[in-house]
Tab-separated table of C-alpha atoms in Angstrom:
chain	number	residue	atom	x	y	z
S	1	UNK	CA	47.489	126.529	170.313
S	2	UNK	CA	47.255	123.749	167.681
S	3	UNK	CA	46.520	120.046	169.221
S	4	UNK	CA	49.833	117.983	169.184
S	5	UNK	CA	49.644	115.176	166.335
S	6	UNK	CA	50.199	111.284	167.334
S	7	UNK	CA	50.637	108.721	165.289
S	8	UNK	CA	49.627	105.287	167.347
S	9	UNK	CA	51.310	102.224	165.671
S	10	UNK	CA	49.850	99.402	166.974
S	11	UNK	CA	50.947	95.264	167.588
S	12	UNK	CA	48.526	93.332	165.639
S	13	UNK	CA	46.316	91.103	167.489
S	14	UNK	CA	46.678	87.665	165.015
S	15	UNK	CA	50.592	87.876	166.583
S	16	UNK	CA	50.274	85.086	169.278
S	17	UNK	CA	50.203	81.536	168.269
S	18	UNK	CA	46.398	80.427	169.746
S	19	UNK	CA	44.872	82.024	166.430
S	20	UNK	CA	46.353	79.609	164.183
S	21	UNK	CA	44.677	76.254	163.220
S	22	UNK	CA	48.304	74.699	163.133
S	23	UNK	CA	49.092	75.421	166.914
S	24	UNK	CA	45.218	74.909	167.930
S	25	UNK	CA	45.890	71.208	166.715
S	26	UNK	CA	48.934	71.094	168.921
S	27	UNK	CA	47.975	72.403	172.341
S	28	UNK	CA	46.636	69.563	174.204
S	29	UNK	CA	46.552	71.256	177.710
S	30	UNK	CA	43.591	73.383	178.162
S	31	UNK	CA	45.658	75.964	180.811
S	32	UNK	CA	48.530	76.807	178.134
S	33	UNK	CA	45.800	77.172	175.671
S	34	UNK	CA	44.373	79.445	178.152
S	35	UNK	CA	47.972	81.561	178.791
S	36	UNK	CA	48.354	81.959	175.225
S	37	UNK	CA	44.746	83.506	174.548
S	38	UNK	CA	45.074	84.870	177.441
S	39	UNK	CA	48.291	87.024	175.791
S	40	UNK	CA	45.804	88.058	172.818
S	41	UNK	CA	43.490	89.759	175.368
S	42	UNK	CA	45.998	91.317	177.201
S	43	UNK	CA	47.447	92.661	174.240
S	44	UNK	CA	43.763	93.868	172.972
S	45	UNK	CA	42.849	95.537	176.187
S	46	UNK	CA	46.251	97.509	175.945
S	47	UNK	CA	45.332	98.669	173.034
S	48	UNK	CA	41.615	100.034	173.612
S	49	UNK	CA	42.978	101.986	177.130
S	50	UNK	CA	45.457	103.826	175.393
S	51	UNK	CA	43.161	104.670	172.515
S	52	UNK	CA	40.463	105.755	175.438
S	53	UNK	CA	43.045	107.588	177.263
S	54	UNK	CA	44.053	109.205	173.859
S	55	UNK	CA	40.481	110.139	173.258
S	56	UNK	CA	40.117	112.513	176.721
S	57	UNK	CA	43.639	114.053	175.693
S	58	UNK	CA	44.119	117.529	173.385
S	59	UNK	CA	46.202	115.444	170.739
S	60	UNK	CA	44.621	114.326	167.567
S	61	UNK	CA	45.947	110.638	166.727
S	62	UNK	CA	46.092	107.865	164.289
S	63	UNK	CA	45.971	104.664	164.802
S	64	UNK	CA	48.067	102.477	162.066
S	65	UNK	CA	48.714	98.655	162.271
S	66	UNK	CA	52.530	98.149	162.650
S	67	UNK	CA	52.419	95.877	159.032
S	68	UNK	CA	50.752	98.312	157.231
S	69	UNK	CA	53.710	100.938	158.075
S	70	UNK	CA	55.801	101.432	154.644
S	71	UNK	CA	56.384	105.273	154.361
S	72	UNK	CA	59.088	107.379	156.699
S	73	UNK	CA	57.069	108.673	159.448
S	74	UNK	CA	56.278	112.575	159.052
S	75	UNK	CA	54.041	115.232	160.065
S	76	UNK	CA	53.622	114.043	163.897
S	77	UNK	CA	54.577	115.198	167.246
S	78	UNK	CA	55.562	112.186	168.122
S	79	UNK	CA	55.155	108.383	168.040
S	80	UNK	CA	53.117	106.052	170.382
S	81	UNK	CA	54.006	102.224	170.234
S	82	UNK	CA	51.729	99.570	171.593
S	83	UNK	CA	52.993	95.948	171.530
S	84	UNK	CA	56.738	95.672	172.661
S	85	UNK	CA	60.316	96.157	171.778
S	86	UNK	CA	59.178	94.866	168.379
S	87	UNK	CA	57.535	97.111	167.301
S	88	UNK	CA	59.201	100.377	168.943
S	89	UNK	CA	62.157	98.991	166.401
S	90	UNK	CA	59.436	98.468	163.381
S	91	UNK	CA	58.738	102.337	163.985
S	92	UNK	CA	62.493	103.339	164.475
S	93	UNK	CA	63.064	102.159	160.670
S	94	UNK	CA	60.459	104.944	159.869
S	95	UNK	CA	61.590	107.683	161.770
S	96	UNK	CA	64.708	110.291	161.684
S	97	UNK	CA	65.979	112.382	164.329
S	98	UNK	CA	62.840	115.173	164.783
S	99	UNK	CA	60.495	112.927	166.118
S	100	UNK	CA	60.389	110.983	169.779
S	101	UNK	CA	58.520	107.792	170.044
S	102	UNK	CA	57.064	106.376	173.331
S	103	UNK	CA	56.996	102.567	173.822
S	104	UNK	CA	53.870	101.209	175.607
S	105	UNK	CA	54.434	97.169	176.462
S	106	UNK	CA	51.328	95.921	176.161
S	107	UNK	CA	52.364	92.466	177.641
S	108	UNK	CA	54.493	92.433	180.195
S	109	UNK	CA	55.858	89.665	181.788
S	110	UNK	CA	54.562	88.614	185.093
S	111	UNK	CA	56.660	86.823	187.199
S	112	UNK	CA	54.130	84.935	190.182
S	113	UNK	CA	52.790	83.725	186.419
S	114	UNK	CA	55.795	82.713	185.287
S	115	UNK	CA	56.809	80.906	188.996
S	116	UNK	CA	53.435	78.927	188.855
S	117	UNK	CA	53.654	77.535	185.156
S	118	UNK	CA	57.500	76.597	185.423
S	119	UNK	CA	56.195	74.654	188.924
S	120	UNK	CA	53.376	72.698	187.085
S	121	UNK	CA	55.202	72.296	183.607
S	122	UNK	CA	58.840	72.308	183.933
S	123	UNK	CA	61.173	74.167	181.643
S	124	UNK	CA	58.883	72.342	178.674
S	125	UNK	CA	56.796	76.045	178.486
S	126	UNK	CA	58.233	79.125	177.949
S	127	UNK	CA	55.852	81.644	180.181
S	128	UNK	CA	57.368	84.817	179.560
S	129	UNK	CA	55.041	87.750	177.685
S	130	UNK	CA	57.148	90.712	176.292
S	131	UNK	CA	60.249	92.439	178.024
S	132	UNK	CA	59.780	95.726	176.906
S	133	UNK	CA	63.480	96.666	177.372
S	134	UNK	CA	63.073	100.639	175.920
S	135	UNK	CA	58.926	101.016	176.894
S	136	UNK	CA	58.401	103.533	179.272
S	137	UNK	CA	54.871	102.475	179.920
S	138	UNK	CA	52.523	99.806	180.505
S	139	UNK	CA	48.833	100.156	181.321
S	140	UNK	CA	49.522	101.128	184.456
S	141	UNK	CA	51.245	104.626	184.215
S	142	UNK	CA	50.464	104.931	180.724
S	143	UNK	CA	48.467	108.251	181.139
S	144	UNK	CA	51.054	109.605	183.651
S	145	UNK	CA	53.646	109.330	181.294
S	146	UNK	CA	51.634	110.268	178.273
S	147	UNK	CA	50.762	113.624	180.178
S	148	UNK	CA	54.552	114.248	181.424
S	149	UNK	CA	54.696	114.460	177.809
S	150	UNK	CA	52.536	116.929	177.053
S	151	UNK	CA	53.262	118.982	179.776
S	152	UNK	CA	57.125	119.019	179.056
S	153	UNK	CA	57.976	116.942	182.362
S	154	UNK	CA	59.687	114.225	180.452
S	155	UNK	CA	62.065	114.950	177.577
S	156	UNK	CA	63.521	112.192	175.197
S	157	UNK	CA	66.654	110.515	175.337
S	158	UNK	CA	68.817	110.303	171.782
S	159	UNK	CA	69.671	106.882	171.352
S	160	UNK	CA	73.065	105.906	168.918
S	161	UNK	CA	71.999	104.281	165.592
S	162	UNK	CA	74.290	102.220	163.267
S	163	UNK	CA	74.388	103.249	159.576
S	164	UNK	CA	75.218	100.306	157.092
S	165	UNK	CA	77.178	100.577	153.713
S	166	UNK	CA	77.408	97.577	151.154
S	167	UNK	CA	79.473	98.312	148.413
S	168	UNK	CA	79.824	102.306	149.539
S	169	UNK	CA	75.804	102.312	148.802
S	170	UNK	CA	74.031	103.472	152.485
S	171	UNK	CA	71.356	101.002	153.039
S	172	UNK	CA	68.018	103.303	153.936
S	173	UNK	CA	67.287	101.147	157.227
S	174	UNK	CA	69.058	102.202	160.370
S	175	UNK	CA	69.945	99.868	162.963
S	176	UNK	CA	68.781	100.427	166.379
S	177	UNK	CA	69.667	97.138	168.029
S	178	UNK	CA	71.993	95.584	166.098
S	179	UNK	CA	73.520	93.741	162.717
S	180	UNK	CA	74.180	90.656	162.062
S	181	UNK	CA	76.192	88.811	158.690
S	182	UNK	CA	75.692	85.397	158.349
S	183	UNK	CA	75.572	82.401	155.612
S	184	UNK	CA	71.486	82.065	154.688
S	185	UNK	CA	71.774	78.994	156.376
S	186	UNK	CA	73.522	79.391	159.868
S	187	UNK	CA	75.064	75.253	159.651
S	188	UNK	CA	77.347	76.840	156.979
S	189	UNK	CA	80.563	78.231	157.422
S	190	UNK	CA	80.517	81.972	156.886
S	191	UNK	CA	84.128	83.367	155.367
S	192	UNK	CA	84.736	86.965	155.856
S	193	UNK	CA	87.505	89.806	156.624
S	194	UNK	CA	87.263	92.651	158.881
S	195	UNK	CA	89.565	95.739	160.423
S	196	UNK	CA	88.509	98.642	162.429
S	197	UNK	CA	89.380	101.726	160.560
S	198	UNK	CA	89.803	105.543	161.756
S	199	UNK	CA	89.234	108.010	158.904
S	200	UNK	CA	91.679	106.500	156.126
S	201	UNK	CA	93.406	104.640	158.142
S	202	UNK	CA	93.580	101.294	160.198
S	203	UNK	CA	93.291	101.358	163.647
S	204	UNK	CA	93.603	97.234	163.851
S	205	UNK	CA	95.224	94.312	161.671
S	206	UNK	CA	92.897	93.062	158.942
S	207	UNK	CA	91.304	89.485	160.686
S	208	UNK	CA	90.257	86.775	158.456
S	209	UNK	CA	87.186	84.830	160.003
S	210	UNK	CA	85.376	81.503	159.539
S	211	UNK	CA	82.609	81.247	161.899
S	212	UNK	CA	79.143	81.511	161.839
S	213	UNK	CA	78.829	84.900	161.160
S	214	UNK	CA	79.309	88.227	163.121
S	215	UNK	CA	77.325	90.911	165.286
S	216	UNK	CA	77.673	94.302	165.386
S	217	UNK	CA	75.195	96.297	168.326
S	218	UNK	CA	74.702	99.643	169.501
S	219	UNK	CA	74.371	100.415	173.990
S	220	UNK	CA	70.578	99.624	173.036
S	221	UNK	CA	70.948	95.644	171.268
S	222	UNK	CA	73.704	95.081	173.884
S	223	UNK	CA	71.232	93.633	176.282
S	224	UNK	CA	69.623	91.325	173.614
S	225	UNK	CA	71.642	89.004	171.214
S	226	UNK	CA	74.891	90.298	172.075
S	227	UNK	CA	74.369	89.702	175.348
S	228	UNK	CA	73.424	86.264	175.229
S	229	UNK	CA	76.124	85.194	173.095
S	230	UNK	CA	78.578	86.380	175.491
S	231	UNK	CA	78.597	90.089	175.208
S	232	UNK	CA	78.479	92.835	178.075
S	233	UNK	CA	75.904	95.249	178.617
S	234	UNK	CA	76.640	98.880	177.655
S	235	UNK	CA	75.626	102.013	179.423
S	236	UNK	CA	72.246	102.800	177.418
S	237	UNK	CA	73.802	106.701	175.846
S	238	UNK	CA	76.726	104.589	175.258
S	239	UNK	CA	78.206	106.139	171.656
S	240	UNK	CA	80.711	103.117	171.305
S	241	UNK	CA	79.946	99.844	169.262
S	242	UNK	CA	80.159	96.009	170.119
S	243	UNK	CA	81.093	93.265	167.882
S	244	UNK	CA	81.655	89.628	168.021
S	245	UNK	CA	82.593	86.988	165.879
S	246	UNK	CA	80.214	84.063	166.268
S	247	UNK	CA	81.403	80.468	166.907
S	248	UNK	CA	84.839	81.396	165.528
S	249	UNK	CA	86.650	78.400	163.933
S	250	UNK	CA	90.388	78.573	164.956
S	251	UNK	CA	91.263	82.122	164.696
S	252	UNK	CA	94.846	81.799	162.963
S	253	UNK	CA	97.051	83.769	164.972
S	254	UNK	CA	96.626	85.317	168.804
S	255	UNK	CA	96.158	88.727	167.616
S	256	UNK	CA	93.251	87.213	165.400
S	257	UNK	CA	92.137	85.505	168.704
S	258	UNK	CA	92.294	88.467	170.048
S	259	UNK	CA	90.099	90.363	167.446
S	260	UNK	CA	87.115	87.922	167.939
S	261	UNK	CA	85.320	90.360	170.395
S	262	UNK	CA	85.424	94.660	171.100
S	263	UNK	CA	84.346	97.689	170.624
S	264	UNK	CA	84.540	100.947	168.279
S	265	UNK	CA	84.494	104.212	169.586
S	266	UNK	CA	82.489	107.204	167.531
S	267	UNK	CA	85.082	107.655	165.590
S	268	UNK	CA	85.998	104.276	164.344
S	269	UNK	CA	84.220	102.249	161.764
S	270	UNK	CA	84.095	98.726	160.868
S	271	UNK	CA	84.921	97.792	157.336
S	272	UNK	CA	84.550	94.104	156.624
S	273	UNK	CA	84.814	91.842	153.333
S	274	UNK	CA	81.828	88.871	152.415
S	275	UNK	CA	83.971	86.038	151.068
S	276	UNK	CA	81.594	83.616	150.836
S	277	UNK	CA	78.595	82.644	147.765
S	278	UNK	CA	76.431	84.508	149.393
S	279	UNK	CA	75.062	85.431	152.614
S	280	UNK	CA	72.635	88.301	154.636
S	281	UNK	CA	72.854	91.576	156.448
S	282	UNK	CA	69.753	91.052	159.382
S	283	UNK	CA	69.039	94.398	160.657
S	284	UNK	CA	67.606	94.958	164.241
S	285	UNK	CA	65.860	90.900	163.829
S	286	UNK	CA	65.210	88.825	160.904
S	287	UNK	CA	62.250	91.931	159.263
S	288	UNK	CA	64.793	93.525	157.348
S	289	UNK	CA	67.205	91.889	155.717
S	290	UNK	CA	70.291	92.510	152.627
S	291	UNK	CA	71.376	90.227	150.620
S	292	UNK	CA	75.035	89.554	149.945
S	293	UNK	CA	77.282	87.410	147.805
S	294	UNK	CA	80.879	87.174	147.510
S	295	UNK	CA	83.030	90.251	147.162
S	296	UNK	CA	80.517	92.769	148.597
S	297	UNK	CA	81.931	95.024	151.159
S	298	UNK	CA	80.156	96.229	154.357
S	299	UNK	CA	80.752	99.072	156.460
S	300	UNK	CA	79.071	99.897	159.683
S	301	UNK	CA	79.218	103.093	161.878
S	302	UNK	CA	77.120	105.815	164.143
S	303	UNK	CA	77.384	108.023	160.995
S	304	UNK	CA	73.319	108.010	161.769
S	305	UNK	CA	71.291	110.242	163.056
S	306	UNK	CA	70.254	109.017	166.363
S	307	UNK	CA	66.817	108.117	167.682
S	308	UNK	CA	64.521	110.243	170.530
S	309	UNK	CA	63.271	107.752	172.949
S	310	UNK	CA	61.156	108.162	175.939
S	311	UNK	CA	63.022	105.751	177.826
S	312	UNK	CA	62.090	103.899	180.800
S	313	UNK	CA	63.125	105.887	184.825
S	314	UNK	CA	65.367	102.755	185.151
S	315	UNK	CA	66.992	103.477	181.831
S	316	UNK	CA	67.202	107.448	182.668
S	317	UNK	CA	69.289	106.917	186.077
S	318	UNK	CA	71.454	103.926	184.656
């Protein structure tokens, strides 16, 4: 029986802020100098146990630095991510349907650590590491779940995707989290149109916006921006969409009002207008990201193949 192939895409270690000379300058406290280096050797010791624990395993792997990923991921079993949500999305925009990916947080937050530097410094640090949202492992069960793997114990979940259109053209990326179309510079006024369609036709009104741009996220980005600006969490195999306008400016009529926040179902499709000089299309974060300029028309829907995630137990029950 042939060894299963792994590739192992990997967070790079000059990520956190206490390699650069710029911060170095800036950190006058020797204990948050500490917490961020600290981070760094976290990170690196995540890294070396899962490449030991790869190297007493039948698989044959590769290690690859997550920057130095620019070709669609082929010819592996499956995909092993070490760093955080980051970079399980950096790999998603690689991969189509055939291959799972396991998510490894190499960082997690720990909260007695967070309790003791938000008692001696106030809300002026931020002491959170990585949330990990979709990682199954950490250090800790990393092996367990790597060999529930191999044995067949654990099988994938397939996680919706969003395909994006601008001007009919399909954009190559697929978005895993979420979208987001905004003026370059997010003081601007962003002036766009938008109606939910079915097929050929419209299932809603067609809603003229000025705001500061608009989200679109799949069950998986509904915990992150969407949530935060306001949004509600969606059941994680979720197949429907969320929107929502940002920081609309007096929505013109009460069905517009209306209009300012929902959801698609499979079926439905968003089909929106850029009316504005120009502006972006941010996929999943500010990595990938589309220019557009007045005129262009977007259109976002599941019409993508989904993603096979090893998703956390807590994710699995939910």
């Amino acid at each position: 029986m042939a060894k299963r192939r792994l590739l192992l895409l990997l967070k790079p270690f000059d990520m956190y802020p206490v390699g650069q000379h710029f911060c170095q300058s800036r950190i006058t406290n020797p204990k948050i100098f500490q917490f961020l280096d600290n981070r760094r050797k976290v990170h690196k010791e995540a890294v070396n146990f899962c490449q030991s624990i790869l190297q007493r395993k039948a698989v044959d792997w590769e290690p690859v630095l997550r920057a130095n990923l620019s070709q669609p991921i082929h010819n592996f079993d499956f995909v092993v991510t070490v760093g955080g949500d980051g970079t399980l999305l950096k790999a998603s925009h690689f991969m189509d349907d055939s291959i799972p990916v396991l998510g490894v947080n190499s960082d997690p937050t720990k909260v007695e650590e967070v309790g003791l530097l938000v008692e001696e410094f106030g809300d002026d640090f931020d002491a959170t590491r990585s949330t990990g949202y979709l990682c199954a492992a950490t250090m800790n069960n990393f092996e367990q779940v790597l060999d529930d793997i191999l044995d067949g114990r654990k099988q994938p979940s397939e996680l919706l995707r969003m395909s994006i259109r601008v001007n009919s053209q399909l954009l190559s990326t697929f978005a895993l989290n979420d979208i987001l179309v905004a003026h370059p510079c997010p003081a601007t006024v962003s002036r766009f149109s938008f109606r939910i369609t079915r097929g050929d036709k419209s299932s809603t009104p067609l809603v003229h916006c000025r705001s500061s741009g608009i989200r679109v996220s799949t069950a998986a980005g509904s915990t992150a921006a969407m949530l935060s600006a306001g949004g509600f969490e969606m059941p994680i195999l979720s197949q429907d969409l969320q929107y929502m306008v940002r920081e609309p400016i007096s929505p013109a009529t009460v069905v517009s009002s209306l209009m300012m926040h929902g959801t698609m179902k499979p079926d439905e499709a968003m089909e929106m207008t850029w009316s504005s000089e120009k502006g972006f299309l941010y996929i999943d974060g500010s990595n990938v990201v589309h220019s557009i300029q007045y005129g262009d028309t977007i259109q976002t829907s599941v019409a993508a193949p989904h993603l096979k995630v090893f998703l956390p137990d807590r994710l699995e029950s939910s």
